[in-house]
Coordinates of C-alpha atoms in Angstrom, one line a residue:
X1 CA 52.4 65.3 -28.4
X2 CA 52.0 61.5 -28.1
X3 CA 49.4 59.9 -30.5
X4 CA 46.0 59.1 -29.1
X5 CA 45.0 55.8 -27.8
X6 CA 42.5 54.9 -30.7
X7 CA 45.2 55.8 -33.3
X8 CA 48.4 54.3 -32.0
X9 CA 51.1 53.9 -34.5
X10 CA 52.8 50.7 -35.2
X11 CA 56.1 50.0 -36.3
X12 CA 56.6 48.7 -39.7
X13 CA 59.0 46.1 -41.0
X14 CA 61.3 48.5 -42.3
X15 CA 61.5 50.1 -38.9
X16 CA 62.4 46.5 -37.3
X17 CA 65.0 46.0 -40.1
X18 CA 66.8 49.3 -39.3
X19 CA 66.6 48.5 -35.6
X20 CA 68.1 44.9 -36.3
X21 CA 71.0 46.7 -38.3
X22 CA 71.6 49.0 -35.4
X23 CA 71.7 46.4 -33.2
X24 CA 75.2 45.3 -34.7
X25 CA 76.7 48.7 -33.0
X26 CA 75.1 48.1 -29.5
X27 CA 78.6 47.6 -28.0
X28 CA 80.3 50.4 -29.9
X29 CA 79.6 52.8 -27.3
X30 CA 80.0 50.9 -24.3
X31 CA 80.9 52.7 -21.0
X32 CA 81.7 51.9 -17.5
X33 CA 78.7 54.0 -16.3
X34 CA 75.6 53.1 -18.4
X35 CA 77.3 49.7 -20.1
X36 CA 75.3 49.4 -23.2
X37 CA 72.9 52.2 -22.5
X38 CA 74.1 54.4 -25.6
X39 CA 74.1 51.3 -27.9
X40 CA 70.4 50.5 -26.8
X41 CA 69.5 54.1 -27.3
X42 CA 71.0 54.1 -30.9
X43 CA 69.4 50.8 -31.9
X44 CA 65.9 51.7 -30.6
X45 CA 65.7 55.4 -32.1
X46 CA 64.2 54.3 -35.4
X47 CA 61.2 52.8 -33.4
X48 CA 60.8 55.9 -31.1
X49 CA 60.9 58.1 -34.4
X50 CA 58.0 56.1 -35.7
X51 CA 56.0 56.4 -32.4
X52 CA 56.5 60.0 -31.6
X53 CA 55.4 62.7 -34.1
X54 CA 56.8 65.7 -32.2
X55 CA 60.5 66.3 -31.5
X56 CA 60.0 67.1 -27.9
X57 CA 58.3 63.8 -27.1
X58 CA 61.1 61.9 -29.0
X59 CA 63.7 63.7 -26.8
X60 CA 61.7 63.0 -23.7
X61 CA 61.5 59.2 -24.6
X62 CA 65.3 59.3 -25.4
X63 CA 66.3 60.6 -22.2
X64 CA 64.3 57.9 -20.3
X65 CA 66.0 55.2 -22.4
X66 CA 69.3 56.5 -22.1
X67 CA 69.6 54.9 -18.5
X68 CA 71.7 51.9 -17.3
X69 CA 71.3 48.8 -19.6
X70 CA 73.6 45.8 -19.7
X71 CA 72.9 42.2 -21.0
X72 CA 74.1 39.9 -23.7
X73 CA 74.8 41.8 -26.9
X74 CA 72.8 39.4 -29.0
X75 CA 70.0 38.5 -26.6
X76 CA 69.5 42.4 -26.3
X77 CA 67.5 42.1 -29.4
X78 CA 64.6 40.6 -27.3
X79 CA 64.7 43.5 -24.9
X80 CA 64.7 45.9 -27.9
X81 CA 61.4 44.4 -29.4
X82 CA 59.7 44.1 -25.8
X83 CA 60.6 47.7 -24.8
X84 CA 59.2 49.0 -28.0
X85 CA 56.1 47.0 -27.6
X86 CA 55.8 48.2 -24.2
X87 CA 56.4 51.9 -25.1
X88 CA 53.6 51.6 -27.7
X89 CA 51.0 50.5 -25.1
X90 CA 52.2 53.1 -22.7
X91 CA 51.6 55.9 -25.5
X92 CA 48.0 54.4 -25.8
X93 CA 47.6 54.7 -22.0
X94 CA 49.0 58.3 -21.8
X95 CA 49.9 57.7 -18.1
X96 CA 53.3 58.8 -16.8
X97 CA 53.5 55.6 -14.5
X98 CA 53.0 53.5 -17.6
X99 CA 56.2 54.9 -19.1
X100 CA 58.1 54.0 -15.9
X101 CA 56.8 50.6 -16.2
X102 CA 58.5 50.4 -19.6
X103 CA 61.9 51.3 -18.0
X104 CA 61.4 48.7 -15.2
X105 CA 60.5 46.2 -17.9
X106 CA 63.7 47.0 -19.8
X107 CA 65.9 46.6 -16.6
X108 CA 64.3 43.4 -15.5
X109 CA 65.2 41.8 -18.8
X110 CA 69.0 42.4 -18.4
X111 CA 69.8 39.6 -16.1
X112 CA 68.0 36.9 -17.4
X113 CA 68.8 37.6 -21.1
X114 CA 72.3 38.1 -20.1
X115 CA 72.6 34.8 -18.3
X116 CA 70.8 32.9 -21.1
X117 CA 73.2 34.4 -23.7
X118 CA 76.4 33.9 -21.7
X119 CA 75.3 30.1 -21.2
X120 CA 74.2 29.3 -24.8
X121 CA 76.3 31.5 -26.9
X122 CA 79.7 31.9 -25.2
X123 CA 79.4 28.8 -23.1
X124 CA 78.4 26.1 -25.6
X125 CA 77.7 27.3 -29.2
X126 CA 81.0 29.3 -29.8
X127 CA 83.2 26.5 -28.5
X128 CA 81.4 24.1 -30.6
X129 CA 81.7 26.1 -33.7
X130 CA 85.6 26.7 -32.8
X131 CA 86.0 22.9 -32.6
X132 CA 84.3 22.4 -35.9
X133 CA 86.4 25.1 -37.3
X134 CA 89.6 23.4 -36.1
X135 CA 88.4 20.1 -37.6
X136 CA 87.6 21.9 -40.9
X137 CA 91.1 23.3 -40.9
X138 CA 92.7 19.8 -40.3
X139 CA 90.8 18.7 -43.2
X140 CA 90.6 21.4 -45.7
X141 CA 93.0 24.1 -44.7
X142 CA 91.8 27.5 -45.2
X143 CA 88.0 26.7 -45.4
X144 CA 88.1 25.9 -41.7
X145 CA 87.9 29.7 -40.5
X146 CA 85.1 30.2 -43.1
X147 CA 83.1 27.2 -41.8
X148 CA 83.5 28.6 -38.1
X149 CA 82.0 32.0 -39.3
X150 CA 79.2 30.6 -41.2
X151 CA 78.1 28.3 -38.6
X152 CA 78.6 30.6 -35.7
X153 CA 76.7 33.4 -37.3
X154 CA 73.8 31.3 -38.3
X155 CA 72.7 31.4 -34.6
X156 CA 74.2 34.8 -33.9
X157 CA 72.1 36.6 -36.8
X158 CA 68.9 34.4 -36.1
X159 CA 69.0 35.6 -32.5
X160 CA 69.4 39.1 -33.3
X161 CA 66.7 39.3 -36.1
X162 CA 64.2 36.9 -34.6
X163 CA 64.5 38.3 -31.1
X164 CA 63.3 41.7 -32.2
X165 CA 60.7 40.5 -34.4
X166 CA 59.1 38.0 -31.9
X167 CA 59.3 40.2 -28.8
X168 CA 57.7 43.1 -30.6
X169 CA 55.0 40.9 -32.1
X170 CA 54.3 38.8 -28.8
X171 CA 55.0 41.2 -26.2
X172 CA 56.2 39.3 -23.1
X173 CA 55.1 36.1 -24.6
X174 CA 58.4 35.7 -26.1
X175 CA 59.4 34.2 -22.8
X176 CA 57.7 31.0 -24.0
X177 CA 60.2 30.7 -26.9
X178 CA 63.2 31.2 -24.4
X179 CA 61.9 28.6 -22.4
X180 CA 61.1 26.2 -25.2
X181 CA 62.7 23.1 -26.6
X182 CA 65.0 25.1 -28.9
X183 CA 66.8 27.0 -26.3
X184 CA 66.9 24.0 -24.0
X185 CA 68.5 21.7 -26.5
X186 CA 71.1 24.2 -27.7
X187 CA 73.4 23.9 -24.8
X188 CA 73.1 20.1 -25.0
X189 CA 73.8 19.9 -28.8
X190 CA 76.6 22.3 -28.5
X191 CA 78.4 20.3 -25.5
X192 CA 77.9 16.7 -27.2
X193 CA 78.7 17.8 -30.6
X194 CA 81.8 19.6 -29.6
X195 CA 83.0 16.5 -27.7
X196 CA 82.0 14.3 -30.7
X197 CA 83.9 16.3 -33.2
X198 CA 86.9 16.9 -31.1
X199 CA 87.1 13.0 -31.0
X200 CA 87.0 12.9 -34.9
X201 CA 89.8 15.5 -34.8
X202 CA 92.1 13.4 -32.8
X203 CA 91.4 10.3 -35.1
X204 CA 92.1 12.5 -38.0
X205 CA 95.3 13.8 -36.5
X206 CA 96.6 10.3 -35.9
X207 CA 95.5 9.1 -39.4
X208 CA 97.5 11.9 -40.8
X209 CA 100.6 11.5 -38.8
X210 CA 100.7 7.7 -37.8
X211 CA 100.8 6.4 -34.2
X212 CA 101.4 8.7 -31.3
X213 CA 105.2 9.1 -30.3
X214 CA 106.3 9.4 -26.7
X215 CA 106.3 13.2 -26.7
X216 CA 102.6 13.3 -28.1
X217 CA 101.4 10.6 -25.4
X218 CA 103.0 12.6 -22.6
X219 CA 101.3 15.8 -24.1
X220 CA 98.0 14.2 -24.1
X221 CA 98.5 13.0 -20.5
X222 CA 99.6 16.6 -19.4
X223 CA 96.8 18.0 -21.2
X224 CA 94.2 15.8 -19.5
X225 CA 95.5 16.5 -16.1
X226 CA 95.4 20.3 -16.6
X227 CA 91.8 20.1 -18.1
X228 CA 90.8 17.9 -15.1
X229 CA 92.0 20.4 -12.6
X230 CA 90.6 23.5 -14.5
X231 CA 87.1 21.6 -14.7
X232 CA 87.0 21.3 -11.0
X233 CA 88.3 24.6 -10.1
X234 CA 86.8 27.0 -12.6
X235 CA 83.1 27.1 -13.1
X236 CA 83.0 28.8 -16.7
X237 CA 85.8 26.5 -17.9
X238 CA 84.1 24.2 -20.4
X239 CA 85.2 20.6 -21.4
X240 CA 85.4 21.6 -25.1
X241 CA 88.0 24.4 -24.1
X242 CA 90.2 21.6 -22.4
X243 CA 89.7 19.2 -25.3
X244 CA 91.1 22.2 -27.6
X245 CA 93.9 22.6 -25.4
X246 CA 94.8 18.9 -25.2
X247 CA 95.0 18.8 -29.2
X248 CA 96.9 22.1 -29.5
X249 CA 99.6 20.8 -27.1
X250 CA 99.7 17.5 -28.6
X251 CA 100.2 18.9 -32.2
X252 CA 102.8 21.3 -30.9
X253 CA 105.0 18.8 -29.3
X254 CA 104.4 16.3 -32.0
X255 CA 105.3 18.8 -34.5
X256 CA 108.6 19.7 -32.7
X257 CA 109.6 16.2 -32.4
X258 CA 108.7 15.4 -36.0
X259 CA 110.5 18.3 -37.5
X260 CA 113.7 17.9 -35.4
X261 CA 114.3 14.6 -36.8

């Protein structure tokens, strides 16, 4: 039986930590029918175990939350916390319609969180970290991949943990955080920093190998033309992707001409 309104259980920090750890497997059972539904259910189960005393109530709740769910895997942490907070309030009301509202809330978060995560993480942060990793590899060799992993996962882990904690604590007020200055500035920082560091990589490349040879100049010109075309025709193509392509093509052709001497 569900707990009474006046004695509602609340999740503990250990419960939130277990949900955080389970969220890393949210894509492990991805499927065409429900997308991330089974991963979401797996991640949220420690919370349901805390909120419901009787097994039949937990089973009923699990069946409700086994429905379709799909969003950005990192931003799903906000949906996990907000859903558990809404589930807790629905238990207090003891109304079947309240539980239906929980599911509607969860599904309504899919699109906005997915769009925001794709734009910030895939579109800006990951390319910027990749550029920094390439720059690090050019300067310090094997440290480049480590620099990429540390920098990239700083934001990744922060989103996963803070998303669960803030959305559970503040309920839907977590939207204020997503529309705040940090999330507004991240795309700008990612784009500008990536371009700036890519310029530094080109300067470093020239410093190591001397002036550009004719094949290298032609490679840069070809790369710029291809990048310009892709930027005009493909919406999701980023300038940092094109910059990486230009440098890769130039290094490849320069290396071929250099070692063939």
